[in-house]
Coordinates of N, CA, C and O in Angstrom, one line a residue:
M76 N 0.8 -1.2 0.0 CA 0.0 0.0 0.0 C 0.9 1.2 0.0 O 1.9 1.3 0.7
G77 N 0.5 2.3 -0.7 CA 1.2 3.5 -0.8 C 1.0 4.4 0.3 O 0.0 4.3 1.0
I78 N 1.9 5.4 0.5 CA 1.7 6.4 1.6 C 0.8 7.5 1.2 O 1.0 8.6 1.6
G79 N -0.2 7.4 0.6 CA -1.0 8.5 0.3 C -1.0 8.9 -1.2 O -1.5 9.9 -1.6
R80 N -0.4 8.1 -2.0 CA -0.4 8.4 -3.4 C -1.2 7.3 -4.1 O -1.3 6.2 -3.7
T81 N -1.8 7.7 -5.2 CA -2.5 6.7 -6.0 C -1.4 6.1 -6.9 O -0.7 6.7 -7.6
T82 N -1.3 4.8 -6.7 CA -0.3 4.1 -7.5 C -1.0 3.2 -8.5 O -2.2 2.9 -8.4
Q83 N -0.2 2.9 -9.4 CA -0.7 2.0 -10.4 C -1.1 0.6 -9.8 O -1.9 -0.1 -10.3
R84 N -0.3 0.3 -8.8 CA -0.5 -1.1 -8.3 C -1.8 -1.3 -7.6 O -2.5 -2.2 -7.9
D85 N -2.2 -0.4 -6.6 CA -3.4 -0.7 -5.9 C -4.5 0.3 -6.1 O -5.6 0.2 -5.5
Q86 N -4.3 1.3 -6.8 CA -5.3 2.3 -7.2 C -6.0 2.9 -5.9 O -7.2 3.3 -5.9
T87 N -5.3 3.0 -4.8 CA -5.9 3.7 -3.6 C -5.6 5.2 -3.7 O -4.5 5.6 -4.1
S88 N -6.5 5.9 -3.3 CA -6.2 7.4 -3.3 C -5.8 7.8 -1.9 O -6.2 7.2 -0.9
G89 N -5.0 8.8 -1.8 CA -4.5 9.3 -0.6 C -4.0 10.7 -0.8 O -4.3 11.4 -1.8
H90 N -3.3 11.2 0.2 CA -2.8 12.6 0.1 C -1.3 12.5 -0.2 O -0.6 11.8 0.4
S91 N -0.9 13.4 -1.0 CA 0.5 13.5 -1.3 C 1.2 14.2 -0.3 O 0.6 15.0 0.5
R92 N 2.5 14.0 -0.2 CA 3.3 14.8 0.8 C 3.2 16.3 0.5 O 3.2 17.1 1.4
R93 N 3.2 16.7 -0.8 CA 3.1 18.1 -1.1 C 1.8 18.7 -0.6 O 1.8 19.8 -0.1
K94 N 0.6 18.0 -0.7 CA -0.6 18.5 -0.2 C -0.6 18.6 1.3 O -1.0 19.6 1.9
L95 N 0.0 17.7 2.0 CA 0.1 17.7 3.5 C 1.0 18.9 3.9 O 0.7 19.6 4.9
L96 N 2.1 19.1 3.3 CA 3.0 20.2 3.6 C 2.3 21.5 3.4 O 2.5 22.4 4.2
S97 N 1.6 21.6 2.3 CA 0.9 22.9 2.0 C -0.1 23.2 3.0 O -0.3 24.3 3.5
A98 N -0.9 22.2 3.4 CA -2.0 22.4 4.4 C -1.4 22.7 5.7 O -1.8 23.6 6.4
G99 N -0.3 22.1 6.1 CA 0.4 22.4 7.4 C 1.0 23.8 7.4 O 0.9 24.5 8.4
A100 N 1.5 24.2 6.3 CA 2.0 25.6 6.2 C 0.9 26.6 6.3 O 1.1 27.7 7.0
L101 N -0.2 26.4 5.7 CA -1.3 27.3 5.8 C -1.8 27.3 7.2 O -2.2 28.4 7.7
L102 N -1.9 26.2 7.9 CA -2.3 26.2 9.3 C -1.4 27.0 10.2 O -1.8 27.8 11.1
V103 N -0.1 26.8 10.0 CA 0.9 27.6 10.8 C 0.8 29.1 10.5 O 0.8 29.9 11.4
L104 N 0.7 29.5 9.2 CA 0.6 30.9 8.9 C -0.7 31.5 9.4 O -0.7 32.6 9.9
G105 N -1.8 30.7 9.3 CA -3.1 31.2 9.8 C -3.0 31.4 11.3 O -3.6 32.4 11.8
G106 N -2.4 30.5 12.0 CA -2.3 30.6 13.4 C -1.4 31.7 13.9 O -1.6 32.3 14.9
A107 N -0.4 32.1 13.1 CA 0.5 33.2 13.4 C -0.1 34.6 13.1 O 0.1 35.5 13.8
V108 N -0.9 34.7 12.1 CA -1.5 35.9 11.7 C -2.6 36.3 12.7 O -2.8 37.5 13.0
T109 N -3.4 35.3 13.1 CA -4.6 35.6 13.9 C -4.2 36.3 15.2 O -4.8 37.4 15.5
P110 N -3.2 35.9 16.0 CA -2.8 36.7 17.2 C -2.3 38.0 16.9 O -2.5 39.0 17.7
L111 N -1.6 38.2 15.7 CA -1.1 39.6 15.4 C -2.2 40.6 15.2 O -2.0 41.8 15.5
T112 N -3.3 40.2 14.7 CA -4.4 41.1 14.4 C -5.0 41.6 15.7 O -5.6 42.6 15.8
G113 N -4.9 40.8 16.8 CA -5.5 41.1 18.1 C -4.6 42.0 18.9 O -5.0 42.5 19.9
C114 N -3.3 42.2 18.5 CA -2.4 42.9 19.4 C -2.1 44.3 18.8 O -1.0 44.9 19.0
D115 N -3.0 44.8 18.0 CA -2.9 46.2 17.4 C -1.7 46.4 16.5 O -1.3 47.5 16.2
L116 N -1.2 45.3 16.0 CA -0.1 45.4 15.0 C -0.6 46.1 13.7 O 0.1 46.9 13.1
F117 N -1.8 45.7 13.3 CA -2.4 46.2 12.1 C -3.4 47.4 12.3 O -4.0 47.9 11.4
D118 N -3.6 47.7 13.6 CA -4.6 48.8 13.9 C -3.9 50.2 13.8 O -2.7 50.3 13.9
R119 N -4.7 51.1 13.4 CA -4.2 52.5 13.4 C -4.1 53.1 14.8 O -4.8 52.7 15.7
D120 N -3.3 54.1 14.9 CA -3.2 54.8 16.2 C -4.3 55.9 16.3 O -4.0 57.1 16.1
D121 N -5.5 55.5 16.6 CA -6.6 56.5 16.6 C -6.9 57.0 18.0 O -7.7 57.8 18.2
Q122 N -6.1 56.6 19.0 CA -6.3 57.1 20.3 C -5.9 58.5 20.5 O -4.9 59.0 20.1
P123 N -6.8 59.3 21.1 CA -6.5 60.7 21.3 C -5.4 60.9 22.3 O -5.3 60.0 23.2
A124 N -4.7 62.0 22.3 CA -3.7 62.2 23.3 C -4.4 62.4 24.6 O -5.5 62.9 24.7
P125 N -3.7 62.0 25.7 CA -4.4 62.2 27.0 C -4.5 63.7 27.3 O -3.7 64.5 26.9
P126 N -5.6 64.1 28.1 CA -5.8 65.5 28.4 C -4.6 66.0 29.3 O -4.0 65.2 30.0
P127 N -4.4 67.3 29.3 CA -3.3 67.8 30.1 C -3.7 67.6 31.6 O -4.9 67.5 32.0
D128 N -2.7 67.5 32.4 CA -2.9 67.3 33.9 C -3.6 68.5 34.4 O -3.3 69.6 34.1
P129 N -4.6 68.3 35.3 CA -5.3 69.4 35.9 C -4.5 70.3 36.8 O -4.9 71.4 37.0
L130 N -3.3 69.9 37.2 CA -2.4 70.7 38.0 C -1.5 71.6 37.1 O -0.8 72.5 37.6
R131 N -1.5 71.4 35.8 CA -0.7 72.2 34.9 C -1.0 73.7 35.1 O 0.0 74.5 35.2
P132 N -2.2 74.2 35.2 CA -2.5 75.6 35.4 C -1.9 76.1 36.7 O -1.5 77.3 36.8
M133 N -1.8 75.2 37.7 CA -1.2 75.6 39.0 C 0.3 75.9 38.8 O 0.9 76.8 39.5
V134 N 1.0 75.1 38.0 CA 2.4 75.4 37.7 C 2.6 76.8 37.1 O 3.4 77.6 37.5
D135 N 1.8 77.0 36.1 CA 1.8 78.3 35.4 C 1.5 79.5 36.3 O 2.1 80.6 36.3
E136 N 0.5 79.3 37.1 CA 0.1 80.3 38.1 C 1.2 80.6 39.1 O 1.5 81.8 39.4
S137 N 1.9 79.6 39.6 CA 3.0 79.8 40.5 C 4.1 80.5 39.9 O 4.7 81.4 40.5
L138 N 4.4 80.2 38.6 CA 5.5 80.9 37.9 C 5.1 82.4 37.7 O 6.0 83.2 37.8
A139 N 3.9 82.6 37.4 CA 3.4 84.0 37.2 C 3.5 84.8 38.5 O 3.9 86.0 38.4
L140 N 3.1 84.2 39.6 CA 3.2 84.9 40.9 C 4.7 85.2 41.2 O 5.0 86.3 41.6
A141 N 5.6 84.2 41.0 CA 7.0 84.5 41.2 C 7.5 85.6 40.4 O 8.2 86.5 40.9
A142 N 7.1 85.7 39.1 CA 7.5 86.8 38.2 C 7.0 88.1 38.7 O 7.7 89.1 38.6
A143 N 5.7 88.1 39.2 CA 5.1 89.4 39.7 C 5.9 89.9 40.9 O 6.1 91.1 41.0
Y144 N 6.2 89.0 41.8 CA 7.0 89.4 43.0 C 8.4 89.9 42.6 O 8.8 90.9 43.1
R145 N 9.0 89.2 41.7 CA 10.3 89.7 41.2 C 10.3 91.1 40.6 O 11.1 91.9 40.8
A146 N 9.2 91.3 39.7 CA 9.1 92.6 39.1 C 8.8 93.7 40.1 O 9.4 94.8 40.0
S147 N 8.0 93.4 41.1 CA 7.7 94.4 42.1 C 9.0 94.6 43.0 O 9.3 95.8 43.4
A148 N 9.8 93.6 43.3 CA 11.0 93.8 44.0 C 12.0 94.6 43.2 O 12.8 95.4 43.8
T149 N 12.0 94.4 41.9 CA 12.9 95.2 41.1 C 12.5 96.7 41.0 O 13.3 97.6 41.1
A150 N 11.2 96.9 40.9 CA 10.6 98.2 40.8 C 10.7 99.0 42.1 O 10.8 100.2 42.1
H151 N 10.7 98.2 43.2 CA 10.7 98.8 44.6 C 11.8 98.1 45.4 O 11.4 97.2 46.2
P152 N 13.0 98.5 45.2 CA 14.1 97.8 46.0 C 13.9 97.8 47.5 O 14.4 96.9 48.1
E153 N 13.2 98.8 48.0 CA 13.0 98.8 49.5 C 12.1 97.6 49.9 O 12.1 97.3 51.1
L154 N 11.4 97.0 49.0 CA 10.5 95.8 49.3 C 11.2 94.5 49.0 O 10.7 93.4 49.3
A155 N 12.4 94.5 48.4 CA 13.1 93.3 47.9 C 13.3 92.3 49.0 O 13.0 91.1 48.8
D156 N 13.7 92.7 50.2 CA 13.9 91.7 51.3 C 12.6 91.0 51.7 O 12.6 89.9 52.1
R157 N 11.5 91.7 51.5 CA 10.2 91.1 51.8 C 9.6 90.2 50.7 O 9.0 89.2 50.9
L158 N 9.9 90.7 49.4 CA 9.2 90.0 48.3 C 10.0 88.9 47.7 O 9.4 87.9 47.2
N159 N 11.3 89.0 47.7 CA 12.1 87.9 47.1 C 11.9 86.5 47.7 O 11.8 85.5 47.0
P160 N 11.9 86.4 49.1 CA 11.6 85.1 49.6 C 10.2 84.5 49.2 O 10.1 83.3 49.0
I161 N 9.3 85.4 49.0 CA 7.9 84.9 48.6 C 8.0 84.4 47.1 O 7.5 83.4 46.8
A162 N 8.8 85.2 46.3 CA 9.0 84.8 44.9 C 9.7 83.4 44.9 O 9.3 82.5 44.1
E163 N 10.7 83.2 45.7 CA 11.3 81.9 45.8 C 10.4 80.8 46.2 O 10.5 79.6 45.7
T164 N 9.5 81.1 47.1 CA 8.5 80.1 47.5 C 7.6 79.7 46.4 O 7.3 78.5 46.1
H165 N 7.2 80.6 45.6 CA 6.3 80.3 44.4 C 7.1 79.5 43.4 O 6.5 78.6 42.8
T166 N 8.3 79.8 43.2 CA 9.2 79.0 42.3 C 9.3 77.6 42.8 O 9.2 76.7 42.0
A167 N 9.5 77.5 44.1 CA 9.6 76.1 44.7 C 8.3 75.3 44.5 O 8.3 74.1 44.2
H168 N 7.2 76.0 44.6 CA 5.9 75.4 44.4 C 5.7 74.9 43.0 O 5.3 73.8 42.7
A169 N 6.1 75.8 42.0 CA 6.1 75.4 40.6 C 7.0 74.2 40.3 O 6.6 73.3 39.5
T170 N 8.1 74.2 40.9 CA 9.1 73.1 40.7 C 8.5 71.8 41.2 O 8.6 70.8 40.5
E171 N 7.9 71.8 42.4 CA 7.4 70.6 42.9 C 6.1 70.1 42.1 O 6.0 68.9 41.9
L172 N 5.3 71.1 41.8 CA 4.1 70.7 41.0 C 4.5 70.1 39.6 O 3.9 69.1 39.2
A173 N 5.5 70.7 39.0 CA 6.0 70.2 37.7 C 6.6 68.8 37.9 O 6.4 67.9 37.0
R174 N 7.3 68.5 39.0 CA 7.8 67.2 39.2 C 6.7 66.2 39.4 O 6.7 65.1 38.8
V175 N 5.6 66.6 40.1 CA 4.5 65.7 40.4 C 3.8 65.3 39.1 O 3.4 64.1 38.9
I176 N 3.6 66.3 38.2 CA 2.9 66.0 37.0 C 3.8 65.6 35.8 O 3.3 65.2 34.8
G177 N 5.1 65.6 36.0 CA 6.0 65.1 35.0 C 6.2 66.1 33.8 O 6.3 65.6 32.7
V178 N 6.3 67.4 34.1 CA 6.6 68.3 33.0 C 7.9 69.1 33.4 O 8.3 69.1 34.6
T179 N 8.5 69.7 32.5 CA 9.7 70.5 32.8 C 9.3 71.9 32.9 O 8.4 72.4 32.1
L180 N 9.9 72.6 33.7 CA 9.6 74.1 33.9 C 10.3 74.9 32.8 O 11.4 74.6 32.3
P181 N 9.6 75.9 32.3 CA 10.2 76.8 31.3 C 11.3 77.6 32.1 O 11.3 77.6 33.3
S182 N 12.1 78.2 31.3 CA 13.2 79.0 31.9 C 12.5 80.2 32.6 O 11.5 80.7 32.3
P183 N 13.2 80.6 33.7 CA 12.6 81.8 34.5 C 12.4 83.0 33.7 O 11.5 83.8 33.9
A184 N 13.3 83.2 32.7 CA 13.2 84.4 31.8 C 11.9 84.4 31.0 O 11.4 85.5 30.7
S185 N 11.3 83.2 30.7 CA 10.1 83.2 29.9 C 8.8 83.5 30.8 O 7.8 83.8 30.2
A186 N 9.0 83.5 32.1 CA 7.8 83.8 32.9 C 7.8 85.3 33.3 O 8.4 85.7 34.2
A187 N 7.1 86.0 32.4 CA 7.0 87.4 32.6 C 5.7 87.7 33.4 O 4.7 87.0 33.3
P188 N 5.7 88.8 34.3 CA 4.5 89.1 35.0 C 3.4 89.5 34.0 O 3.7 90.1 33.0
T189 N 2.2 89.2 34.4 CA 1.0 89.5 33.6 C 0.7 91.0 33.6 O 0.1 91.6 32.7
T190 N 1.0 91.7 34.7 CA 0.8 93.1 34.9 C 2.1 93.8 35.4 O 2.9 93.2 36.1
A191 N 2.2 95.0 35.0 CA 3.4 95.8 35.5 C 3.2 96.1 37.0 O 2.0 96.3 37.4
P192 N 4.3 96.2 37.7 CA 4.1 96.6 39.2 C 3.6 98.0 39.3 O 3.8 98.9 38.4
A193 N 2.9 98.2 40.4 CA 2.3 99.5 40.7 C 3.5 100.5 40.9 O 4.6 100.2 41.2
A194 N 3.1 101.8 40.8 CA 4.1 102.9 40.9 C 4.7 103.1 42.3 O 5.8 103.4 42.5
D195 N 3.8 102.9 43.3 CA 4.3 103.1 44.7 C 4.3 101.8 45.4 O 3.5 100.9 45.1
P196 N 5.1 101.7 46.5 CA 5.2 100.4 47.2 C 3.9 99.9 47.8 O 3.7 98.7 47.8
N197 N 3.1 100.8 48.4 CA 1.9 100.4 49.0 C 0.9 99.8 48.0 O 0.3 98.8 48.2
S198 N 0.8 100.4 46.8 CA 0.0 99.9 45.8 C 0.5 98.5 45.2 O -0.3 97.7 44.9
A199 N 1.8 98.4 45.2 CA 2.4 97.2 44.7 C 2.1 96.0 45.7 O 1.7 94.9 45.2
R200 N 2.2 96.3 47.0 CA 1.8 95.3 48.0 C 0.4 94.9 47.9 O 0.0 93.7 47.9
A201 N -0.5 95.9 47.7 CA -1.9 95.7 47.6 C -2.2 94.8 46.3 O -3.1 93.9 46.4
G202 N -1.6 95.1 45.2 CA -1.7 94.4 44.0 C -1.3 92.9 44.2 O -2.0 92.0 43.7
L203 N -0.2 92.7 44.9 CA 0.3 91.4 45.1 C -0.6 90.6 46.0 O -0.9 89.4 45.9
R204 N -1.2 91.3 47.0 CA -2.2 90.7 47.9 C -3.4 90.2 47.1 O -3.9 89.1 47.4
A205 N -3.8 91.0 46.2 CA -5.0 90.6 45.4 C -4.7 89.4 44.5 O -5.5 88.5 44.3
L206 N -3.4 89.4 43.9 CA -3.0 88.2 43.2 C -3.0 87.0 44.0 O -3.4 85.9 43.6
E207 N -2.4 87.1 45.2 CA -2.4 86.0 46.2 C -3.7 85.5 46.5 O -3.9 84.2 46.6
K208 N -4.7 86.4 46.8 CA -6.0 85.9 47.1 C -6.7 85.1 46.0 O -7.3 84.1 46.2
T209 N -6.6 85.6 44.8 CA -7.1 84.9 43.6 C -6.4 83.5 43.5 O -7.0 82.5 43.2
A210 N -5.1 83.5 43.6 CA -4.3 82.3 43.5 C -4.7 81.3 44.6 O -4.7 80.1 44.4
Q211 N -4.9 81.8 45.8 CA -5.3 80.9 46.9 C -6.6 80.3 46.6 O -6.8 79.1 46.9
Q212 N -7.6 81.0 46.1 CA -8.9 80.5 45.7 C -8.7 79.4 44.7 O -9.4 78.3 44.8
S213 N -7.9 79.6 43.7 CA -7.7 78.5 42.6 C -7.0 77.3 43.2 O -7.3 76.2 42.9
A214 N -6.1 77.5 44.1 CA -5.4 76.4 44.8 C -6.4 75.6 45.7 O -6.3 74.4 45.7
T215 N -7.3 76.3 46.3 CA -8.3 75.7 47.2 C -9.2 74.8 46.3 O -9.5 73.7 46.7
A216 N -9.6 75.3 45.2 CA -10.5 74.6 44.3 C -9.7 73.3 43.7 O -10.3 72.2 43.7
A217 N -8.5 73.5 43.4 CA -7.7 72.4 42.9 C -7.5 71.3 44.0 O -7.5 70.1 43.7
C218 N -7.3 71.8 45.2 CA -7.1 70.9 46.3 C -8.4 70.0 46.6 O -8.3 68.8 46.8
A219 N -9.5 70.7 46.5 CA -10.8 70.0 46.7 C -11.0 68.9 45.6 O -11.6 67.9 45.9
A220 N -10.5 69.2 44.4 CA -10.8 68.3 43.3 C -9.7 67.2 43.1 O -9.8 66.3 42.4
A221 N -8.6 67.4 43.8 CA -7.4 66.5 43.6 C -7.6 65.2 44.3 O -8.2 65.1 45.4
P222 N -6.9 64.2 43.8 CA -6.8 62.9 44.5 C -6.0 63.1 45.8 O -5.2 64.0 45.9
A223 N -6.2 62.1 46.7 CA -5.6 62.2 48.0 C -4.1 62.4 48.0 O -3.5 63.2 48.8
E224 N -3.4 61.7 47.0 CA -1.9 61.8 47.0 C -1.4 63.2 46.6 O -0.3 63.6 46.8
R225 N -2.3 64.1 46.1 CA -1.9 65.4 45.7 C -2.5 66.5 46.6 O -2.0 67.6 46.6
A226 N -3.4 66.1 47.5 CA -4.1 67.1 48.4 C -3.1 67.7 49.4 O -3.2 68.9 49.7
A227 N -2.2 66.9 49.9 CA -1.2 67.5 50.9 C -0.4 68.6 50.3 O -0.2 69.7 50.9
L228 N 0.1 68.4 49.1 CA 0.9 69.4 48.4 C 0.1 70.6 48.1 O 0.5 71.8 48.4
L229 N -1.1 70.4 47.6 CA -2.0 71.6 47.3 C -2.5 72.3 48.6 O -2.6 73.5 48.6
G230 N -2.7 71.6 49.6 CA -3.1 72.2 50.9 C -2.0 73.1 51.4 O -2.2 74.2 51.9
S231 N -0.7 72.6 51.3 CA 0.4 73.5 51.7 C 0.6 74.7 50.9 O 0.9 75.8 51.4
I232 N 0.2 74.6 49.6 CA 0.3 75.8 48.7 C -0.8 76.8 49.1 O -0.6 78.0 49.2
V233 N -2.0 76.2 49.4 CA -3.1 77.1 49.9 C -2.7 77.9 51.1 O -2.9 79.1 51.2
A234 N -2.1 77.1 52.1 CA -1.7 77.8 53.3 C -0.6 78.8 53.1 O -0.6 79.9 53.7
A235 N 0.4 78.5 52.2 CA 1.4 79.5 51.9 C 0.9 80.7 51.3 O 1.3 81.8 51.6
R236 N -0.1 80.6 50.4 CA -0.7 81.8 49.8 C -1.5 82.6 50.8 O -1.5 83.8 50.7
A237 N -2.1 82.0 51.7 CA -2.8 82.7 52.8 C -1.7 83.5 53.7 O -1.9 84.7 54.0
T238 N -0.6 82.8 53.9 CA 0.4 83.5 54.7 C 1.0 84.6 54.0 O 1.4 85.7 54.6
H239 N 1.2 84.5 52.7 CA 1.8 85.6 51.9 C 0.9 86.8 51.9 O 1.4 87.9 51.9
Q240 N -0.4 86.6 51.9 CA -1.3 87.7 52.0 C -1.1 88.5 53.3 O -1.1 89.7 53.3
E241 N -0.9 87.8 54.4 CA -0.7 88.4 55.7 C 0.7 89.1 55.7 O 0.8 90.2 56.3
A242 N 1.7 88.5 55.1 CA 3.0 89.1 55.1 C 3.0 90.4 54.3 O 3.9 91.2 54.5
L243 N 2.1 90.6 53.4 CA 2.1 91.8 52.6 C 1.3 93.0 53.2 O 1.3 94.1 52.6
K244 N 0.7 92.8 54.3 CA -0.1 93.8 55.0 C 0.8 94.9 55.6 O 1.9 94.7 56.0

């Protein structure tokens, strides 16, 4: 009896080695392609970019506050001893917030104050107090909405901003 070939001798039909090898190759290829289609190899990258971190505005706000303090300290050198430590605190807040959310800080030169300092020292302090109050409110809202692992950092920023308001009186 033949191994799968029709021979002249017994006229039995069977499968040739060529047919068996072809069928085996198709099974192997079919089995290899099927898993690849499920692992996004052939899928397009339609996923939207993740939204920006909700703390990103806090980084920008801290940098803007630091710039406002530095501008006022430059405009009113008699206030520099009082304002520069507060500016450094805001820079430290921005640095820590940036670390938490995984972004790099822009250079300090790119953080320009949004408004020019007031002409006299008392008005400059009043303007900075108003900025601090607004910033404290935004930090309070961010703290209330933040997950627990970020609440401590935001709570300390809220407290610092309240303290800055008192230091400017």
